[in-house]
């Protein structure tokens, strides 16, 4: 007959405390909501630390961030990473909407945490993700939360449209040359001078890249304290706001769950509000600039040639790009100009470039086959200097005189 003897453990097992964290979030910036976030942090810190069976693992809090996506919530991402590192057993949160309003994000995150042994407890709905009915209830309530945000988004859109119909912008946007005083756009005199200069320089024939380079070299910075670029100059030259008018609803949010802005190319109504603020640029000057934009675009054509990707800037490593401009006499002029803004940016006339290449290659007339066979690339270290780098390792420097 079998004899079974029970052997009791000599050392009693010590039950490990559950490592408990909390997640809190507010989606708008205000004193009231800031206080709400602080209250949530204090509440959960005290709740966890007062439970003798729990070990405090911290409170993760995202402020002024929407709950429709988890991608931009740094604290949420850090919390999930800590769960994956085995630092957390339980997550407490106020409600489903605080955790995530997007059903897909919510369920995929909760399922992932469940697989790695982390339970999420939703206080308001009294749901525990590890329970048998937890995921079913989460699916139902998360769908409701998502529908709520879609309805809320529609209400916000309606309110915005009403403001647009009254000629009012949706928000106080940042624009060089102006500042907001209450609900009114006021001219900043020193910035307005720069705006006028940009328009005058462009009409005098300068490119947006040249204008940007000059402004930056003189220590003039943008509204956000950065160097000027061709695109930032371009934005000023094509912005109708400088004429004292506003175009409203230029962009819109197509999907309230992604919050991605889309340019309004006629999908929705746009609103022109006239004389909403003092103008810096008169309408005639603005129209002349737009006409010049159109003219330059029609004159400019980009082609590939034997020099494509062969002319390099030694300062930034970028290649020079070929442009062809058609004059009023129907003659074609070609030059090379480095893309972007760089201290080494120089224009090079293509005919002069061919002449210099022929001289360096010791041939009477330029021949692209000979050039491609022998030259690896051309560097432009400074004004009027071309540095030829040959495929055999030889380097020749030639003075370039336009």
Coordinates of C-alpha atoms in Angstrom, one line a residue:
X1 CA 0.0 0.0 0.0
X2 CA 1.3 3.5 -1.0
X3 CA 2.3 5.7 1.8
X4 CA 2.1 9.4 1.2
X5 CA 3.7 11.8 3.6
X6 CA 3.0 15.5 3.4
X7 CA 6.1 17.7 3.7
X8 CA 5.4 21.2 4.9
X9 CA 7.7 24.0 3.7
X10 CA 10.2 25.0 6.3
X11 CA 10.1 28.6 5.2
X12 CA 6.7 30.1 4.7
X13 CA 6.1 31.6 1.2
X14 CA 6.1 35.4 1.1
X15 CA 3.4 36.8 -1.1
X16 CA 5.0 39.3 -3.5
X17 CA 3.3 42.7 -3.7
X18 CA 1.7 43.6 -6.9
X19 CA 3.5 46.5 -8.7
X20 CA 0.7 49.0 -9.5
X21 CA 0.9 52.0 -11.7
X22 CA -1.8 54.5 -12.9
X23 CA -2.4 56.4 -16.1
X24 CA -4.0 59.9 -16.3
X25 CA -4.6 62.3 -19.1
X26 CA -6.2 65.6 -19.9
X27 CA -6.7 66.7 -23.5
X28 CA -7.0 70.5 -23.3
X29 CA -4.9 73.2 -21.7
X30 CA -6.7 75.2 -19.0
X31 CA -6.2 76.0 -15.3
X32 CA -9.2 73.8 -14.5
X33 CA -7.9 70.8 -16.4
X34 CA -4.4 71.3 -15.2
X35 CA -5.8 71.1 -11.6
X36 CA -7.8 68.0 -12.7
X37 CA -4.6 66.2 -13.8
X38 CA -2.8 67.1 -10.6
X39 CA -5.8 65.8 -8.6
X40 CA -5.7 62.5 -10.6
X41 CA -2.0 62.1 -9.9
X42 CA -2.4 62.8 -6.2
X43 CA -5.4 60.5 -6.0
X44 CA -3.8 57.5 -7.6
X45 CA -0.5 58.0 -5.8
X46 CA -2.3 58.0 -2.4
X47 CA -4.6 55.1 -3.4
X48 CA -1.7 52.8 -4.5
X49 CA 0.6 53.6 -1.6
X50 CA -2.1 53.1 1.0
X51 CA -2.8 49.5 -0.1
X52 CA -0.5 47.2 1.8
X53 CA -0.7 44.6 -0.9
X54 CA 0.5 47.0 -3.6
X55 CA 3.9 48.4 -4.5
X56 CA 3.9 51.9 -6.0
X57 CA 5.1 51.8 -9.6
X58 CA 4.4 55.4 -10.5
X59 CA 1.8 57.5 -12.2
X60 CA 2.1 58.2 -16.0
X61 CA 0.4 61.4 -17.0
X62 CA -0.1 62.9 -20.5
X63 CA -1.2 66.6 -20.5
X64 CA -3.0 68.5 -23.3
X65 CA -3.0 65.5 -25.7
X66 CA -6.0 63.9 -27.4
X67 CA -7.0 60.4 -26.6
X68 CA -7.9 59.5 -30.2
X69 CA -4.4 58.1 -30.8
X70 CA -1.7 56.6 -28.6
X71 CA 1.2 57.5 -31.0
X72 CA 1.8 61.0 -29.7
X73 CA 1.4 60.2 -26.0
X74 CA 4.9 59.9 -24.6
X75 CA 3.9 58.9 -21.1
X76 CA 1.5 56.2 -22.4
X77 CA 4.3 54.8 -24.6
X78 CA 6.7 54.9 -21.6
X79 CA 4.2 53.0 -19.5
X80 CA 3.7 50.3 -22.0
X81 CA 7.5 50.0 -22.4
X82 CA 7.8 49.6 -18.6
X83 CA 5.1 46.9 -18.7
X84 CA 7.1 45.0 -21.4
X85 CA 10.2 45.4 -19.2
X86 CA 8.4 43.6 -16.3
X87 CA 8.1 46.6 -14.0
X88 CA 4.3 46.7 -13.7
X89 CA 1.6 44.2 -12.8
X90 CA -1.5 46.3 -12.7
X91 CA -2.5 49.6 -14.4
X92 CA -5.3 51.8 -12.8
X93 CA -7.1 54.4 -14.9
X94 CA -10.1 56.6 -14.4
X95 CA -12.1 55.5 -17.5
X96 CA -11.9 54.0 -21.0
X97 CA -11.9 57.4 -22.6
X98 CA -8.9 58.5 -20.5
X99 CA -7.0 55.4 -21.6
X100 CA -7.9 55.5 -25.3
X101 CA -10.9 56.8 -27.3
X102 CA -9.9 54.8 -30.4
X103 CA -11.4 51.3 -30.2
X104 CA -8.6 49.7 -32.2
X105 CA -5.9 51.3 -30.1
X106 CA -7.7 50.4 -26.9
X107 CA -8.3 46.7 -27.6
X108 CA -4.9 46.1 -29.2
X109 CA -3.1 47.6 -26.2
X110 CA -5.2 45.9 -23.6
X111 CA -4.8 42.5 -25.4
X112 CA -1.0 43.0 -25.6
X113 CA -0.8 43.9 -21.9
X114 CA -2.9 40.9 -21.1
X115 CA -0.5 38.6 -23.0
X116 CA 2.5 39.8 -21.0
X117 CA 0.5 39.5 -17.7
X118 CA -0.5 43.1 -17.0
X119 CA -4.0 43.9 -16.0
X120 CA -5.8 47.2 -16.7
X121 CA -8.5 48.3 -14.3
X122 CA -11.0 50.9 -15.5
X123 CA -12.4 52.6 -12.4
X124 CA -15.5 54.3 -13.8
X125 CA -16.8 51.3 -15.8
X126 CA -15.6 48.8 -13.1
X127 CA -13.9 46.6 -15.7
X128 CA -10.8 44.4 -15.2
X129 CA -9.1 43.3 -18.4
X130 CA -8.1 39.9 -16.9
X131 CA -11.8 39.0 -16.2
X132 CA -13.7 36.7 -18.5
X133 CA -16.2 39.4 -19.4
X134 CA -13.6 42.2 -19.5
X135 CA -12.9 42.2 -23.2
X136 CA -16.6 42.0 -24.3
X137 CA -17.5 45.0 -22.1
X138 CA -14.4 46.9 -23.3
X139 CA -15.4 46.4 -26.9
X140 CA -18.9 47.7 -26.3
X141 CA -18.0 50.6 -24.2
X142 CA -15.0 51.6 -26.4
X143 CA -17.2 51.7 -29.4
X144 CA -19.5 54.1 -27.6
X145 CA -16.5 56.2 -26.5
X146 CA -15.3 56.4 -30.2
X147 CA -18.8 57.3 -31.4
X148 CA -18.9 60.1 -28.8
X149 CA -15.7 61.6 -30.1
X150 CA -17.0 61.5 -33.7
X151 CA -20.2 63.3 -32.6
X152 CA -18.1 65.8 -30.6
X153 CA -15.9 66.4 -33.7
X154 CA -19.0 67.2 -35.8
X155 CA -20.2 69.7 -33.1
X156 CA -16.8 71.3 -33.2
X157 CA -16.9 71.5 -37.0
X158 CA -20.3 73.1 -36.8
X159 CA -19.0 75.7 -34.4
X160 CA -16.0 76.5 -36.6
X161 CA -18.2 77.0 -39.6
X162 CA -20.3 79.5 -37.7
X163 CA -17.2 81.4 -36.8
X164 CA -16.0 81.3 -40.5
X165 CA -19.4 82.6 -41.7
X166 CA -18.9 85.6 -39.3
X167 CA -15.4 86.2 -40.7
X168 CA -13.7 85.0 -37.5
X169 CA -10.6 82.7 -37.5
X170 CA -10.8 79.5 -35.6
X171 CA -7.6 80.3 -33.6
X172 CA -5.0 82.9 -33.1
X173 CA -2.4 81.7 -35.6
X174 CA 1.2 82.8 -35.7
X175 CA 2.1 85.0 -38.6
X176 CA 5.3 87.1 -39.2
X177 CA 4.5 90.8 -39.3
X178 CA 1.6 90.7 -36.8
X179 CA 0.8 90.0 -33.2
X180 CA -2.4 89.3 -31.4
X181 CA -3.8 91.9 -29.0
X182 CA -6.9 90.4 -27.6
X183 CA -8.9 89.2 -30.7
X184 CA -7.2 91.8 -33.0
X185 CA -4.3 91.3 -35.3
X186 CA -1.9 94.3 -34.9
X187 CA 1.1 95.1 -37.1
X188 CA 4.6 94.6 -35.7
X189 CA 6.5 97.6 -37.4
X190 CA 10.0 96.1 -37.5
X191 CA 8.6 92.8 -38.9
X192 CA 6.4 94.6 -41.4
X193 CA 9.5 96.3 -42.9
X194 CA 11.0 92.9 -43.6
X195 CA 7.7 91.7 -45.2
X196 CA 7.7 94.7 -47.5
X197 CA 11.4 94.1 -48.3
X198 CA 10.7 90.4 -49.2
X199 CA 8.0 91.5 -51.7
X200 CA 10.2 94.2 -53.2
X201 CA 13.2 91.9 -53.5
X202 CA 11.1 89.2 -55.3
X203 CA 9.7 91.7 -57.8
X204 CA 13.2 93.0 -58.4
X205 CA 14.2 89.5 -59.7
X206 CA 15.6 87.7 -56.6
X207 CA 14.7 84.1 -55.9
X208 CA 13.2 83.0 -52.6
X209 CA 16.4 81.2 -51.8
X210 CA 18.5 84.3 -52.3
X211 CA 16.1 86.4 -50.2
X212 CA 16.2 83.8 -47.4
X213 CA 20.0 83.7 -47.5
X214 CA 20.3 87.4 -47.3
X215 CA 17.9 87.7 -44.3
X216 CA 19.7 84.9 -42.4
X217 CA 23.2 86.3 -43.1
X218 CA 22.0 89.6 -41.6
X219 CA 20.9 87.9 -38.4
X220 CA 17.2 88.4 -39.2
X221 CA 15.2 85.4 -37.9
X222 CA 11.6 84.1 -38.4
X223 CA 8.7 84.4 -36.0
X224 CA 9.8 81.1 -34.5
X225 CA 13.4 82.2 -34.0
X226 CA 14.8 80.1 -36.9
X227 CA 16.8 80.8 -40.1
X228 CA 14.9 81.7 -43.1
X229 CA 14.4 79.2 -45.9
X230 CA 13.1 79.5 -49.5
X231 CA 9.8 77.9 -48.3
X232 CA 9.3 80.3 -45.5
X233 CA 9.9 83.3 -47.9
X234 CA 7.5 81.6 -50.3
X235 CA 4.8 81.3 -47.6
X236 CA 5.0 85.1 -47.0
X237 CA 4.9 85.9 -50.7
X238 CA 1.7 83.8 -51.2
X239 CA -0.1 84.6 -48.0
X240 CA -3.2 86.7 -48.7
X241 CA -3.3 87.7 -45.0
X242 CA -0.8 90.5 -45.7
X243 CA -3.4 92.3 -47.7
X244 CA -5.7 92.7 -44.7
X245 CA -8.0 89.8 -45.7
X246 CA -8.4 86.3 -44.3
X247 CA -9.1 83.1 -46.2
X248 CA -10.7 80.7 -43.7
X249 CA -11.0 76.9 -43.7
X250 CA -7.9 76.5 -45.9
X251 CA -7.3 73.2 -44.1
X252 CA -9.6 70.7 -42.4
X253 CA -9.5 67.5 -40.4
X254 CA -10.8 64.6 -42.5
X255 CA -10.8 61.9 -39.8
X256 CA -11.4 62.9 -36.1
X257 CA -9.6 59.8 -35.0
X258 CA -6.3 60.6 -36.8
X259 CA -6.5 64.4 -36.5
X260 CA -4.5 64.7 -39.7
X261 CA -4.9 68.0 -41.5
X262 CA -5.7 68.1 -45.2
X263 CA -5.5 71.0 -47.5
X264 CA -8.9 72.2 -48.7
X265 CA -8.7 72.0 -52.5
X266 CA -12.4 72.5 -52.9
X267 CA -13.8 69.7 -50.9
X268 CA -15.3 72.2 -48.4
X269 CA -16.4 75.8 -48.6
X270 CA -13.7 78.4 -48.1
X271 CA -14.5 81.9 -46.7
X272 CA -12.9 85.2 -47.7
X273 CA -13.2 87.7 -44.9
X274 CA -12.2 91.2 -46.2
X275 CA -10.6 94.1 -44.2
X276 CA -10.3 92.1 -41.0
X277 CA -7.0 93.8 -40.0
X278 CA -4.6 96.4 -41.2
X279 CA -2.7 95.5 -44.4
X280 CA 1.1 95.4 -44.8
X281 CA 1.0 94.8 -48.6
X282 CA -1.4 96.5 -50.9
X283 CA -3.5 94.3 -53.2
X284 CA -1.8 95.5 -56.4
X285 CA 1.7 94.5 -55.1
X286 CA 0.3 91.2 -53.9
X287 CA -1.2 90.5 -57.3
X288 CA 2.0 91.5 -59.1
X289 CA 3.9 88.9 -57.0
X290 CA 1.4 86.2 -57.8
X291 CA 1.7 87.0 -61.5
X292 CA 5.5 86.9 -61.2
X293 CA 5.2 83.5 -59.5
X294 CA 3.2 82.2 -62.4
X295 CA 5.6 83.7 -65.0
X296 CA 8.7 82.1 -63.3
X297 CA 6.9 78.8 -63.1
X298 CA 6.1 78.9 -66.9
X299 CA 9.7 79.9 -67.8
X300 CA 11.3 77.3 -65.6
X301 CA 11.9 73.8 -66.8
X302 CA 14.1 71.2 -65.2
X303 CA 16.1 68.8 -67.4
X304 CA 18.8 66.2 -66.9
X305 CA 22.2 66.5 -68.5
X306 CA 25.7 65.1 -68.3
X307 CA 26.3 67.5 -65.3
X308 CA 23.4 66.0 -63.3
X309 CA 24.7 64.9 -59.9
X310 CA 28.2 65.9 -61.0
X311 CA 28.5 69.3 -59.4
X312 CA 28.8 69.2 -55.6
X313 CA 28.8 71.7 -52.8
X314 CA 31.7 70.8 -50.5
X315 CA 29.9 72.5 -47.5
X316 CA 26.7 70.5 -47.4
X317 CA 27.3 67.7 -50.0
X318 CA 24.2 68.6 -52.1
X319 CA 24.2 68.5 -55.9
X320 CA 23.6 71.5 -58.1
X321 CA 20.4 71.4 -60.1
X322 CA 19.9 72.5 -63.7
X323 CA 17.3 75.2 -64.6
X324 CA 16.5 76.6 -67.9
X325 CA 14.9 80.1 -68.2
X326 CA 13.2 81.4 -71.3
X327 CA 13.7 85.1 -71.9
X328 CA 11.3 87.4 -73.7
X329 CA 13.4 87.2 -76.9
X330 CA 12.9 83.4 -76.8
X331 CA 16.6 82.7 -76.1
X332 CA 17.5 80.0 -73.5
X333 CA 19.8 80.6 -70.7
X334 CA 21.1 77.8 -68.5
X335 CA 22.9 77.9 -65.2
X336 CA 23.6 75.7 -62.3
X337 CA 22.5 76.6 -58.8
X338 CA 22.8 74.6 -55.6
X339 CA 19.4 73.7 -54.1
X340 CA 18.9 75.1 -50.6
X341 CA 20.7 77.8 -48.6
X342 CA 24.4 77.4 -48.1
X343 CA 27.4 79.8 -47.8
X344 CA 28.9 78.0 -50.9
X345 CA 25.9 78.6 -53.1
X346 CA 27.0 79.9 -56.6
X347 CA 25.3 80.2 -60.0
X348 CA 27.2 78.8 -62.9
X349 CA 26.4 79.5 -66.5
X350 CA 26.3 76.3 -68.4
X351 CA 28.2 77.6 -71.5
X352 CA 31.0 78.9 -69.3
X353 CA 31.0 75.5 -67.5
X354 CA 31.4 73.7 -70.8
X355 CA 34.2 76.0 -71.8
X356 CA 36.1 75.4 -68.5
X357 CA 35.6 71.6 -68.8
X358 CA 37.0 71.6 -72.3
X359 CA 40.1 73.5 -71.1
X360 CA 40.7 71.1 -68.1
X361 CA 40.1 68.0 -70.3
X362 CA 42.5 69.5 -73.0
X363 CA 40.0 69.3 -75.8
X364 CA 38.9 72.0 -78.3
X365 CA 35.2 71.7 -77.7
X366 CA 33.3 70.2 -74.8
X367 CA 32.4 66.5 -75.3
X368 CA 30.0 64.9 -72.8
X369 CA 31.3 61.4 -73.5
X370 CA 34.9 62.5 -72.7
X371 CA 33.6 64.4 -69.6
X372 CA 31.6 61.4 -68.2
X373 CA 34.5 59.0 -68.9
X374 CA 37.1 61.0 -67.0
X375 CA 35.4 63.3 -64.4
X376 CA 34.0 61.8 -61.2
X377 CA 32.6 65.1 -59.9
X378 CA 33.2 68.9 -59.7
X379 CA 33.4 70.7 -56.4
X380 CA 32.7 74.4 -55.9
X381 CA 34.8 75.4 -52.9
X382 CA 34.4 79.2 -53.3
X383 CA 33.3 81.8 -55.8
X384 CA 34.9 81.6 -59.3
X385 CA 36.7 78.3 -58.4
X386 CA 35.9 74.9 -59.9
X387 CA 37.7 71.8 -58.5
X388 CA 37.7 68.8 -60.8
X389 CA 37.9 65.4 -59.2
X390 CA 38.9 62.8 -61.8
X391 CA 38.2 59.1 -61.7
X392 CA 41.9 58.3 -61.6
X393 CA 42.2 60.2 -58.3
X394 CA 43.7 63.4 -59.9
X395 CA 42.4 66.8 -58.8
X396 CA 42.6 69.9 -60.9
X397 CA 41.6 73.4 -59.8
X398 CA 40.5 76.0 -62.4
X399 CA 39.5 79.6 -62.0
X400 CA 36.0 80.1 -63.4
X401 CA 35.3 83.6 -64.7
X402 CA 31.7 84.2 -65.8

